[in-house]
Coordinates of C-alpha atoms in Angstrom, one line a residue:
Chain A
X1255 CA 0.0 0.0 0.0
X1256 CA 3.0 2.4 0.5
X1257 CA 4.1 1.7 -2.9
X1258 CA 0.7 2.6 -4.2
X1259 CA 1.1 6.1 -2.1
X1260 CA -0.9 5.2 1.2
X1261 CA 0.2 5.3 4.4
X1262 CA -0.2 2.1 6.2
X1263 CA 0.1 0.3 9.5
X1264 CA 0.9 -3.1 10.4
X1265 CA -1.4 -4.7 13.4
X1266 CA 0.7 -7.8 14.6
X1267 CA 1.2 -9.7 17.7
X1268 CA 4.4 -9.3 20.1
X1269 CA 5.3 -13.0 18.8
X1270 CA 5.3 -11.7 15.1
X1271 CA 6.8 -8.1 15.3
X1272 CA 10.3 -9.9 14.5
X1273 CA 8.7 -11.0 10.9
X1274 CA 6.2 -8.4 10.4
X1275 CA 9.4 -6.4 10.4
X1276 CA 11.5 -8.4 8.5
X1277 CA 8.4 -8.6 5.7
X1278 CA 8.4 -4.8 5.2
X1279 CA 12.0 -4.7 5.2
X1280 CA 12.3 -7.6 2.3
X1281 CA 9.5 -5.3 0.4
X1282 CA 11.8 -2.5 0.3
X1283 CA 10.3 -0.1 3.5
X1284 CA 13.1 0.6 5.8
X1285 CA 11.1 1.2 9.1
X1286 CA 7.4 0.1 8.7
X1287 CA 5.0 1.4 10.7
X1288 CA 4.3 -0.9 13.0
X1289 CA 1.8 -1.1 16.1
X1290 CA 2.1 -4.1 18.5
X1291 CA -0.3 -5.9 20.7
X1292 CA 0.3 -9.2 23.1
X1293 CA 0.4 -12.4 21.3
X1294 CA -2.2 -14.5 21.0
X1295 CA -5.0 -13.3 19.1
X1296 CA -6.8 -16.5 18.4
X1297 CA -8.8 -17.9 20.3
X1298 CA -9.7 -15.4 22.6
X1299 CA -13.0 -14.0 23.8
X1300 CA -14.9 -10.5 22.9
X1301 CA -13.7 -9.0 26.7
X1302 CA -10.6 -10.0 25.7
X1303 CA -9.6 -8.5 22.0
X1304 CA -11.3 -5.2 23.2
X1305 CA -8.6 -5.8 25.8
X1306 CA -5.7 -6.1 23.6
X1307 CA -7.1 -3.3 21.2
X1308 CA -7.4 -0.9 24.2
X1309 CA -4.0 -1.7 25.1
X1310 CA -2.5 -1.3 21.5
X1311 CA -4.0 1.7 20.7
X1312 CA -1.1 4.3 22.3
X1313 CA 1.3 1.9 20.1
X1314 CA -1.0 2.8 17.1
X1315 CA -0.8 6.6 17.6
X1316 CA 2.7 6.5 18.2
X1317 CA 3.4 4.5 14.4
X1318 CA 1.0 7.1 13.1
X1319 CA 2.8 10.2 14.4
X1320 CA 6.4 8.6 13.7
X1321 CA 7.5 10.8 10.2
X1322 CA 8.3 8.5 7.6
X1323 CA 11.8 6.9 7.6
X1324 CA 14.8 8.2 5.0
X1325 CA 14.5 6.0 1.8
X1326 CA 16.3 2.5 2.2
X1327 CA 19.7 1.7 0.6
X1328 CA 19.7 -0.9 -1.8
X1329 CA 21.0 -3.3 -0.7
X1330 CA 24.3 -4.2 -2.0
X1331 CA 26.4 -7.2 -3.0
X1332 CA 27.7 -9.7 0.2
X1333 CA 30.8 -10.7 -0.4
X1334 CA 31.1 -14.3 -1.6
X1335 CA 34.4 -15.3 0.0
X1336 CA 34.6 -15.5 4.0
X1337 CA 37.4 -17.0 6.0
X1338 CA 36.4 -20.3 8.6
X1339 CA 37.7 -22.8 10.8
X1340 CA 39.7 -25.4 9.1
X1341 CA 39.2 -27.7 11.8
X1342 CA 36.3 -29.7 11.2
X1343 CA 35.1 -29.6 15.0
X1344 CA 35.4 -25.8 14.7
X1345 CA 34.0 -25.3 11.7
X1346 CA 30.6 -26.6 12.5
X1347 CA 30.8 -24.0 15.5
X1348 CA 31.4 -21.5 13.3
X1349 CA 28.1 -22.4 10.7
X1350 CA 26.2 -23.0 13.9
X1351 CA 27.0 -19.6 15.1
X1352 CA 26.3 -17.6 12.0
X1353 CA 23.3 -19.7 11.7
X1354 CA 23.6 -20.4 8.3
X1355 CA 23.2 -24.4 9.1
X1356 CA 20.5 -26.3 9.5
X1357 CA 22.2 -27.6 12.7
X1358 CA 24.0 -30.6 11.6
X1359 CA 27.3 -31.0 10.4
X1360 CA 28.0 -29.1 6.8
X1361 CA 30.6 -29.5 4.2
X1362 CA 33.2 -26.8 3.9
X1363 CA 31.9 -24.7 0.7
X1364 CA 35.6 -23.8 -0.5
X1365 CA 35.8 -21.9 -4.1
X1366 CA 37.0 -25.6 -5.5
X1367 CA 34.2 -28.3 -4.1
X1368 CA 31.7 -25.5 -5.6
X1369 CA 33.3 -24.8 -8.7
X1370 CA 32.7 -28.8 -9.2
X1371 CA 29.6 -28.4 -8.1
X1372 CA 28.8 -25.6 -10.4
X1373 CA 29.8 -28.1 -13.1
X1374 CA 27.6 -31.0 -12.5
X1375 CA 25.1 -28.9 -13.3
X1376 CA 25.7 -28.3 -16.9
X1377 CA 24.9 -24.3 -16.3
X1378 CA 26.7 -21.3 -15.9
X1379 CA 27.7 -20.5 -12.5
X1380 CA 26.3 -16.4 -12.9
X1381 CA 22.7 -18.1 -14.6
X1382 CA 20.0 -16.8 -12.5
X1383 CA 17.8 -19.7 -11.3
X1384 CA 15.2 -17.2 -9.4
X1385 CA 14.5 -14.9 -6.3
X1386 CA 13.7 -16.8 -3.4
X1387 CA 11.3 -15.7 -0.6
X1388 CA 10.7 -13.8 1.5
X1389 CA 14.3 -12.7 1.5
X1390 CA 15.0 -11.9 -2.0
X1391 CA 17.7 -13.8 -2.5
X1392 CA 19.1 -14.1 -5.9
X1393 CA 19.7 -18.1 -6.3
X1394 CA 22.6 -18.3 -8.9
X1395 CA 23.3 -21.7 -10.0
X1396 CA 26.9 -21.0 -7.6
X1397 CA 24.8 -19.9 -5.2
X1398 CA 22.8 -22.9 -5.2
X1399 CA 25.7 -25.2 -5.3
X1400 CA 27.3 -23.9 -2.1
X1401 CA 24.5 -24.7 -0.2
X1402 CA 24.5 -28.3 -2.2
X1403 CA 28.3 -28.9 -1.1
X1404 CA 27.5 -27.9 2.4
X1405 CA 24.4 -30.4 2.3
X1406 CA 27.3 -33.3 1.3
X1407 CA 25.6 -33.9 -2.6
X1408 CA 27.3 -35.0 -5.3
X1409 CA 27.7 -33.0 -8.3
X1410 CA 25.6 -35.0 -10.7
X1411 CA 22.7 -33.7 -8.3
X1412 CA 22.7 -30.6 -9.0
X1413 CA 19.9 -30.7 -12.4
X1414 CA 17.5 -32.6 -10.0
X1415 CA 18.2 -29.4 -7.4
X1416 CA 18.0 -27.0 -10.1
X1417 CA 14.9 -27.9 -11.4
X1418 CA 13.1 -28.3 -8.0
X1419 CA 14.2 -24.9 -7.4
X1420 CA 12.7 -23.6 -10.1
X1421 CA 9.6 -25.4 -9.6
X1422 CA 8.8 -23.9 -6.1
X1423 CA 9.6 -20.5 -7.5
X1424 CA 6.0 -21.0 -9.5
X1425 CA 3.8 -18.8 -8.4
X1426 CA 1.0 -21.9 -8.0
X1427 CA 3.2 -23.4 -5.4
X1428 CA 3.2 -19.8 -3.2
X1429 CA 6.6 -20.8 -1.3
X1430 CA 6.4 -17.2 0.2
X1431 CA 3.6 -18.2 3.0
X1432 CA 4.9 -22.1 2.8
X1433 CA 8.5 -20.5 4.4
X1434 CA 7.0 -18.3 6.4
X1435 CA 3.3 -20.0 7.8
X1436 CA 2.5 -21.7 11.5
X1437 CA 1.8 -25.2 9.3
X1438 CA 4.4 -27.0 9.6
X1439 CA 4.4 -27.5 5.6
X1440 CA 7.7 -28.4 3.7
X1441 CA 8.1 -28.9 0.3
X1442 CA 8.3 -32.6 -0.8
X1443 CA 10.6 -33.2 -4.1
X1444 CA 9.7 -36.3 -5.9
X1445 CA 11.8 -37.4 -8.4
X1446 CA 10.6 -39.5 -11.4
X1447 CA 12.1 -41.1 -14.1
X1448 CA 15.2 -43.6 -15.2
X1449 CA 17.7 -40.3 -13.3
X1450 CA 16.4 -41.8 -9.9
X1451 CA 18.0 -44.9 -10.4
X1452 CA 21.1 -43.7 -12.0
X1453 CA 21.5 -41.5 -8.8
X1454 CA 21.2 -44.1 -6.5
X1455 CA 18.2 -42.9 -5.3
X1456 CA 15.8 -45.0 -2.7
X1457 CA 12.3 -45.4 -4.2
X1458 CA 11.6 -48.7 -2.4
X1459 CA 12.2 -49.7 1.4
X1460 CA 11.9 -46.6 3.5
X1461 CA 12.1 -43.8 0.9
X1462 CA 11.0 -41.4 3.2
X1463 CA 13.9 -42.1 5.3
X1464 CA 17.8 -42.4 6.2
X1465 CA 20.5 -44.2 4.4
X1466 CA 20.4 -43.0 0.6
X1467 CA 22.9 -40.4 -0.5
X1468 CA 20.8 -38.9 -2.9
X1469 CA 17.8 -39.0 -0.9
X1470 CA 18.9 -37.7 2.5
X1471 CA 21.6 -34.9 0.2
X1472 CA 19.1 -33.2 -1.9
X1473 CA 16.5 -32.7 0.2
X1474 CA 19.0 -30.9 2.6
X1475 CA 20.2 -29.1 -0.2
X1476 CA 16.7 -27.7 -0.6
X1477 CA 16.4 -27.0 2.8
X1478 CA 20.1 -25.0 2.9
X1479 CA 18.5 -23.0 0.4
X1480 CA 15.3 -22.2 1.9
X1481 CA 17.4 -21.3 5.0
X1482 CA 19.9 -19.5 3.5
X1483 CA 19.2 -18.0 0.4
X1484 CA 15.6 -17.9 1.3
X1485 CA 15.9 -16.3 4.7
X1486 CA 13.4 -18.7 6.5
X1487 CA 14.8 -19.0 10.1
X1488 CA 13.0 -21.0 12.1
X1489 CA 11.3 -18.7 14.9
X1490 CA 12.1 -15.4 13.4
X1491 CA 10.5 -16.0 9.9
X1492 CA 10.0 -19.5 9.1
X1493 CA 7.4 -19.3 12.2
X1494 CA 5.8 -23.0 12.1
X1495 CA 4.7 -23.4 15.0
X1496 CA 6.5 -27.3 16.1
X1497 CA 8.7 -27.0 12.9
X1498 CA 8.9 -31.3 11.0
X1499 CA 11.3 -33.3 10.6
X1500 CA 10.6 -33.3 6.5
X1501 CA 12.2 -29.3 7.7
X1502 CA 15.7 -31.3 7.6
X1503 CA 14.9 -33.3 4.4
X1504 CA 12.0 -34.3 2.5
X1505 CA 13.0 -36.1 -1.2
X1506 CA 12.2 -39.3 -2.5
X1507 CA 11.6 -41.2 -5.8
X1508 CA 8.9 -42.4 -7.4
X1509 CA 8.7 -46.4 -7.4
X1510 CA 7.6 -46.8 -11.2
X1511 CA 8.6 -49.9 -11.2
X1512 CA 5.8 -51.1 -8.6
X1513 CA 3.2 -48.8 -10.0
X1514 CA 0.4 -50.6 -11.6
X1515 CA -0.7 -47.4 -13.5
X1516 CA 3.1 -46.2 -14.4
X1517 CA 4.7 -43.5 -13.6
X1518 CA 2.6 -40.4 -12.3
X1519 CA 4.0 -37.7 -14.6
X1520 CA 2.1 -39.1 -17.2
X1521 CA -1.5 -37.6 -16.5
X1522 CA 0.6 -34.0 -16.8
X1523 CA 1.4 -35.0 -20.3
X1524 CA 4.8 -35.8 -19.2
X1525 CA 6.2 -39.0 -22.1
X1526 CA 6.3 -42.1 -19.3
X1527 CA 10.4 -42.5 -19.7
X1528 CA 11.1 -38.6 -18.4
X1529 CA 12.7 -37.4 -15.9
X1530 CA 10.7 -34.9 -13.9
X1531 CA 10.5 -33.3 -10.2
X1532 CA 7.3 -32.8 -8.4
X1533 CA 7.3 -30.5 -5.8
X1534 CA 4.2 -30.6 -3.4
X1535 CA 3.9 -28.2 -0.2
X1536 CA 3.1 -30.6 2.3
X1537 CA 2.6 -31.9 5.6
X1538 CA 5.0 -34.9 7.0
X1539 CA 3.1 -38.1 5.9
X1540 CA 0.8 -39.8 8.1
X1541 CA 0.4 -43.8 8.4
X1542 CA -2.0 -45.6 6.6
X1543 CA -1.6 -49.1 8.0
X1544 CA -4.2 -51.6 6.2
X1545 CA -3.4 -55.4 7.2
X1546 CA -7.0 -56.4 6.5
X1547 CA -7.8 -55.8 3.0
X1548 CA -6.8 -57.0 -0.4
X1549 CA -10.2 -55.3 -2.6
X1550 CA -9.7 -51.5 -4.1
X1551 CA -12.4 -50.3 -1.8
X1552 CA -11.2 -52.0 1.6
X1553 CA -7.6 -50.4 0.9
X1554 CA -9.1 -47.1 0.2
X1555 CA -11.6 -46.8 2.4
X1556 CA -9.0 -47.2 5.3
X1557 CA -6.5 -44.4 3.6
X1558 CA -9.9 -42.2 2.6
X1559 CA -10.3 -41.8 7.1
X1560 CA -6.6 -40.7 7.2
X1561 CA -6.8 -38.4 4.5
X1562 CA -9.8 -36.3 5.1
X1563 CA -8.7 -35.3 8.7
X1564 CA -10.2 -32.3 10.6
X1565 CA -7.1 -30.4 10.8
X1566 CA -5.7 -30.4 7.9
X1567 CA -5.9 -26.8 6.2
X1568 CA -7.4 -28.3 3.1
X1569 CA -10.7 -28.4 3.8
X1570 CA -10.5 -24.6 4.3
X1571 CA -7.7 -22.6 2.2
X1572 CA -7.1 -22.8 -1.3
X1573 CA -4.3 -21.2 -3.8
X1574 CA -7.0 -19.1 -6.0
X1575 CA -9.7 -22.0 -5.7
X1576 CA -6.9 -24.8 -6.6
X1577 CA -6.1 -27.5 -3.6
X1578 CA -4.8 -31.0 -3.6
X1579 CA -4.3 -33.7 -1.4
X1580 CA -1.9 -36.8 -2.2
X1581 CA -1.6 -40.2 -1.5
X1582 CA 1.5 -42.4 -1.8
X1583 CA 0.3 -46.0 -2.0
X1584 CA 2.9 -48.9 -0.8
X1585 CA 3.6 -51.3 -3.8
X1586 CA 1.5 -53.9 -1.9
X1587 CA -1.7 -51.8 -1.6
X1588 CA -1.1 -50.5 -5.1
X1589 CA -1.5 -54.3 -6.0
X1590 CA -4.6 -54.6 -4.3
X1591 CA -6.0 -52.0 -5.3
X1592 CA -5.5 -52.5 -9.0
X1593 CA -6.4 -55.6 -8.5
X1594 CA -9.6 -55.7 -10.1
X1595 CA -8.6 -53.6 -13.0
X1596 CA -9.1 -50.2 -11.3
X1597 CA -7.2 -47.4 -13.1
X1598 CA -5.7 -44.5 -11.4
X1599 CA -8.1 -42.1 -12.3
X1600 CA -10.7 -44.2 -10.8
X1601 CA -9.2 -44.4 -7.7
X1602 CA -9.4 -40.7 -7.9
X1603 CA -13.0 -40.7 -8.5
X1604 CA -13.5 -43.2 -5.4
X1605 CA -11.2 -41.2 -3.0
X1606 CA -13.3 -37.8 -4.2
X1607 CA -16.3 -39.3 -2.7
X1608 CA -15.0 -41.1 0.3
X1609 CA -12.9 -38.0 1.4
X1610 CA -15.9 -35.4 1.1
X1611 CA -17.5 -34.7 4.4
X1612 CA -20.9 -33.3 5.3
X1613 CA -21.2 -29.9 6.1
X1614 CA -22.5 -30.1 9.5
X1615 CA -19.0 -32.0 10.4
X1616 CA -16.3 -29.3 9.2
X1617 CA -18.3 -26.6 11.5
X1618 CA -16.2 -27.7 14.7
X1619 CA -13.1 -27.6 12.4
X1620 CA -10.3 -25.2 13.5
X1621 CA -10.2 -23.0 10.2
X1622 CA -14.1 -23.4 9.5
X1623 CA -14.1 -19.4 10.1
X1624 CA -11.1 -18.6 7.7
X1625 CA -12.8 -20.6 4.7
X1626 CA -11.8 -19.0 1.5
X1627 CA -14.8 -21.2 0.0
X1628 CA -16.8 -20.6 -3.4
X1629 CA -20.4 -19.4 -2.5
X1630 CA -21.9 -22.5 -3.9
X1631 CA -20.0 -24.3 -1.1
X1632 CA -21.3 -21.8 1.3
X1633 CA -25.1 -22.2 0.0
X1634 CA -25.2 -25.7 0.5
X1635 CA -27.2 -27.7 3.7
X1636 CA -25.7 -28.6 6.5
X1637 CA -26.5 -32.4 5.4
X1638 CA -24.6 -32.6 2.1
X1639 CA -20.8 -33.4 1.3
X1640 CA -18.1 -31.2 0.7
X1641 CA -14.6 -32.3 -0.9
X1642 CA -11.7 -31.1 0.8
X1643 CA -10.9 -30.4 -3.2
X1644 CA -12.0 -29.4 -5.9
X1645 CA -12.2 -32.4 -8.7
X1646 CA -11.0 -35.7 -8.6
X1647 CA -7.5 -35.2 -10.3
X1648 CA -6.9 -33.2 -7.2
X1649 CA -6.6 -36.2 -5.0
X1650 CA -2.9 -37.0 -5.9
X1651 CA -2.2 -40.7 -6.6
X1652 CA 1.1 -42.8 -6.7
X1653 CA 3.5 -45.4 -5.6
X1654 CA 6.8 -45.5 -3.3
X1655 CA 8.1 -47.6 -0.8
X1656 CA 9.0 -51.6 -0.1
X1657 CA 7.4 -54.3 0.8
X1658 CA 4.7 -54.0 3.5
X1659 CA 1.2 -52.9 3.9
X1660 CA 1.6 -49.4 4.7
X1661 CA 0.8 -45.9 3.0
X1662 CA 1.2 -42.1 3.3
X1663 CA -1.1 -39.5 3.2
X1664 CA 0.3 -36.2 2.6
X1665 CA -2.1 -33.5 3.4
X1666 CA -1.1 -30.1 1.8
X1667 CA -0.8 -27.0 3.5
X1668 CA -3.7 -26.1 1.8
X1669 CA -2.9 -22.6 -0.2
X1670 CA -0.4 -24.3 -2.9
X1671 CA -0.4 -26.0 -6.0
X1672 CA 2.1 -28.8 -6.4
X1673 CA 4.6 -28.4 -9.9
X1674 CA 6.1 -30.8 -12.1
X1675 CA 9.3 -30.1 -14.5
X1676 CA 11.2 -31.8 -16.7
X1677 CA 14.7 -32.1 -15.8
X1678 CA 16.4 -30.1 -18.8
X1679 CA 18.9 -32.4 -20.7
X1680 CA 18.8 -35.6 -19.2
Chain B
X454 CA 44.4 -22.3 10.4
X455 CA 41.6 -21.0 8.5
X456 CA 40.2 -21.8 5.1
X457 CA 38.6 -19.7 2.5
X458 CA 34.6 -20.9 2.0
X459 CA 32.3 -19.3 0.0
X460 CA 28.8 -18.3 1.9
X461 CA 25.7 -19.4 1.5
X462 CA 23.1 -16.7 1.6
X463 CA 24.3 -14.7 -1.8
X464 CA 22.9 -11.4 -3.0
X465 CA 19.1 -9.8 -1.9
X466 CA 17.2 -8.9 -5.1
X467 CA 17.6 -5.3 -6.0
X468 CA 14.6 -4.2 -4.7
X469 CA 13.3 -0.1 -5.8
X470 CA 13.5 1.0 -2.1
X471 CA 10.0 2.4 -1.1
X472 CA 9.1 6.0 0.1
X473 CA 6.9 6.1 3.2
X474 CA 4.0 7.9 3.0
X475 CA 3.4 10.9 5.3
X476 CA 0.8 10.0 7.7
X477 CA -2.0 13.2 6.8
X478 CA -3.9 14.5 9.8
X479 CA -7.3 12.1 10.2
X480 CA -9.7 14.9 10.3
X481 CA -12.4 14.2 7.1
X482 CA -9.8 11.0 5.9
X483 CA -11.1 7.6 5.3
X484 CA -9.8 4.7 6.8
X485 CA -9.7 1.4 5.5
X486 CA -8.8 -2.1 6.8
X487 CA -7.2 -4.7 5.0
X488 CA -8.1 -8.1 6.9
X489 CA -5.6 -10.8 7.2
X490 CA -8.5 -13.0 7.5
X491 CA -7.1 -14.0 10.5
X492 CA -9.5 -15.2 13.6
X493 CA -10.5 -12.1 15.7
X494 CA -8.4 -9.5 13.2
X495 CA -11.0 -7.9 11.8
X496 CA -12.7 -7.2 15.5
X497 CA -9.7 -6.0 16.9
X498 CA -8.8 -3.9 13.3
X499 CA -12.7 -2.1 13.6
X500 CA -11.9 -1.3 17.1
X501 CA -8.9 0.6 16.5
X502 CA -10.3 2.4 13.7
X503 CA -13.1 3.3 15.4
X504 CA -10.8 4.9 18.3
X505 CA -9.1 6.3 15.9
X506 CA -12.3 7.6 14.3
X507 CA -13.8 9.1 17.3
X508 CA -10.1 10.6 18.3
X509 CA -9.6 12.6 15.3
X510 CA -12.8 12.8 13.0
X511 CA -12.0 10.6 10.4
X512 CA -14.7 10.4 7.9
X513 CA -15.2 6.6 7.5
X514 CA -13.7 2.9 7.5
X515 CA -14.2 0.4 5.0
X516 CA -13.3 -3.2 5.5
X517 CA -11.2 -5.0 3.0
X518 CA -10.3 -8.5 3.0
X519 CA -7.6 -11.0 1.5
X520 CA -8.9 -14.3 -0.5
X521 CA -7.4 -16.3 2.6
X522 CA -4.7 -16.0 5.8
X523 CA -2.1 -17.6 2.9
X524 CA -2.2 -16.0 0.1
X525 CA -1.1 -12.2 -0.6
X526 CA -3.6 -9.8 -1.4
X527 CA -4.1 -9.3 -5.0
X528 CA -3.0 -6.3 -6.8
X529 CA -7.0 -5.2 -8.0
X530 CA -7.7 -5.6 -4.6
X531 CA -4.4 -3.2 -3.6
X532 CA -5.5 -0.4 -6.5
X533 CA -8.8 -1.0 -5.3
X534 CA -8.1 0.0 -1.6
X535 CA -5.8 2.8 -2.5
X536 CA -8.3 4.7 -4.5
X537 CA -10.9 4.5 -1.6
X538 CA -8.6 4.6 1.7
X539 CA -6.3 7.7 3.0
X540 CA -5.2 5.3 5.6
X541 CA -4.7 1.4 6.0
X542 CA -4.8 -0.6 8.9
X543 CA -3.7 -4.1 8.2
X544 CA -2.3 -7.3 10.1
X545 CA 0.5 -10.0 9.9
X546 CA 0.2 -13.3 11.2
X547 CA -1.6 -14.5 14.1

């Protein structure tokens, strides 16, 4: 609103002022006017927020009365070379005190490990990749790579990296409220195509977690980035509330292989044999453990009652009326549910219907009064069933992991639409 | 000892630095609120205005709201509030 010549003041809670700061700051306002009441808002009563707005309102008048602040420098180029620790022990000190870590052990950055790294990924090392928020920072493909070093990668990850860069950076997949929301969202890379394999990537046995290079190095890399050249501290602006654990890493493959429908990249007209990245803004994945049924319906009548949970921010928030949900079938489940000759898209259909909820029961949910619905969703009786999204093809549907009879849901964090790119040149 | 390393954050985008806006005295000005659509914003957004209306004389206040608490407001909606407001109260976060 300054831009557009209005003067404007920020209402935010003590907990926030750090990042209500740091916003106006990244959009170019050196002091914003800011007025500051005591955190929490939610939740409380009428007596309560006249409270709070009684005791902001000296705060208000004196934002109002400050003059405006001299025009901000732009800012200028940080030096690329720093001095460290040599010793490995002190090293992880020094990252740990600069807070430009995720916390665990890094690999030392020097100009040669990058300059390899900068060459693995077949791009200049001044090519622009994109701006990454909310800090605005400019993610050369060198840039990139330092954080891919320090994440341990190899160089021939770098395309997968680049590419799942440049697909958050969308504007469908809104990565400026994902680094920077309460949810605990993170965005999931999934990997598809014959480059999986050739990077020793896991798509079987405990994808999700430890033990694969590739895996575990990439989806730190992405993290490092978020973190660094992103600016999403955790607690100043990355403010989820209990942070994940898919914060640290969150990467897997695709198991094509054990997919009875092949691989998912298909439906977005992707030739079955590519390599592509999906990136999905979502929640860590919750169990689906099914020992009792072998029939399509059985299997997904059991991950249906995982997926259409009360708090997930699905049901209420949407990226300009566009949602999804996903679900990442175990090999044996995808069996059994293809059993009988059902297809992926009507798996979809099924899971559209067996998701939706009635009305009546979303009222209690913890967003029902932030709904960004459609009026025809609004119009409807309490008695009739709402999807958590809008079509079938919205319900997300493929196949990782071993043996066993286990799934993942994946709610999203609602707000974002998930990407897939083709990974240039391979 | 100490090595040379190369740091991780890199350049901010070269943003066109923004002139505040000098606040204008209230008397006869409309107000407007942008809603974060947050729970209890807009309640606590009114009743600030309308101190602020009753303190200095300001002429109105219009309520604005985004699409939801996630997304950024969209740049109609921006234009739409800066030909109708001489003021904005908005909110960040919870």
């Amino acid at each position: 609103m300054e831009r557009r010549g209005v003067p404007t003041v920020v209402l935010t809670s003590s907990a926030f002022y750090a990042k209500a700061l740091y916003d106006g700051r990244s959009l170019g306002l050196p002091e914003p006017r800011i007025a500051v009441f005591k955190h929490p808002l939610g939740g409380l009563n009428d007596a309560q927020v006249i409270e709070r707005a009684d005791a902001m309102y000296q705060s208000l008048r004196d934002a109002l009365a400050r003059p405006p602040a001299p025009l901000a420098k732009p800012p200028g180029v940080i030096a690329q070379l720093v001095t460290a620790p040599s010793d490995a022990l002190e090293l992880q000190g020094w990252y740990a005190e600069k807070r430009w870590s995720d916390g665990l052990p890094v690999i030392a950055p020097t100009p040669e490990a990058v300059a390899r790294m900068v060459a693995g990924a077949r791009r200049a090392g001044n090519d622009v990749v994109g701006i990454v928020p909310p800090r605005g920072g400019v993610a050369t493909v060198e840039q990139i790579a330092v954080n891919a070093v320090m994440a341990g990668c190899r160089p021939q990850h770098m395309p997968v990296i680049l590419t799942a860069i440049e697909a958050m950076l969308e504007p469908q997949f809104n990565l400026a409220a994902i680094q920077a929301t309460t949810h605990p969202v993170a965005p999931l890379v999934i990997v598809h195509g014959p480059i999986a394999k050739e990077l020793g990537m896991n798509s079987g046995a405990g994808t999700f977690g430890p033990n694969s290079l590739a895996n575990a190095t990439i989806g730190r890399a992405i993290r490092l980035i978020l973190l660094n050249i992103g600016g999403a501290l955790p607690g100043d602006v990355d403010r989820s509330t209990q942070g994940s654990p898919s914060k640290y890493g969150f990467c897997i493959a695709e198991n094509i292989e054990a997919s009875p429908w092949g691989s998912f990249i298909t439906d977005r007209g992707f030739a079955a044999d590519a390599n592509a990245v999906t990136v999905y803004g979502a929640e860590p994945p919750h169990n689906i453990n099914d020992h009792e049924h072998g029939d399509p319906e059985g299997v997904l009548r059991v991950a249906a009652d995982t997926l259409k949970g009360l708090g997930h921010n699905t049901w209420f928030l949407a990226w300009r009326g566009q949602k999804e949900l996903m679900l990442i079938l175990g090999p044996e489940h995808a069996s059994s549910v293809a059993s009988t000759g059902w297809t992926r898209q009507k798996v979809q259909e099924f899971l559209f219907t067996a998701i939706s909820r009635r009305r009546e029961e979303l009222v209690p949910g913890g967003m029902y009064g932030m709904r960004d619905w459609p009026d025809e969703l609004n119009q409807r009786p309490m008695n009739t069933l709402i999807p958590p999204v809008p079509s079938p093809k919205d319900v997300l549907v493929l196949v990782a992991g071993g043996a066993g009879k286990h799934s993942a849901a994946l709610p999203s964090f609602g707000p974002t639409v998930s990407v897939t790119r083709q990974i240039p040149g391979s | 000892m100490m090595i040379k390393v190369l740091e991780p954050l890199g350049q901010v985008q070269k943003l066109v630095p923004v002139q505040m806006n000098e606040v204008p005295p209230l008397t006869g000005k409309r107000l407007a609120i942008l809603d974060n659509v947050k729970p209890n914003f807009q309640r606590l957004a009114m009743l600030s205005a309308e101190k602020l209306k009753d303190e200095f004389g300001a002429a109105s206040i219009t309520h604005f709201h985004k699409e939801n608490a996630a997304v950024g407001a969209a740049p109609e909606l921006l234009d739409e509030i800066a030909r109708s407001a001489d003021l904005v109260l908005t909110g960040s976060a919870d």
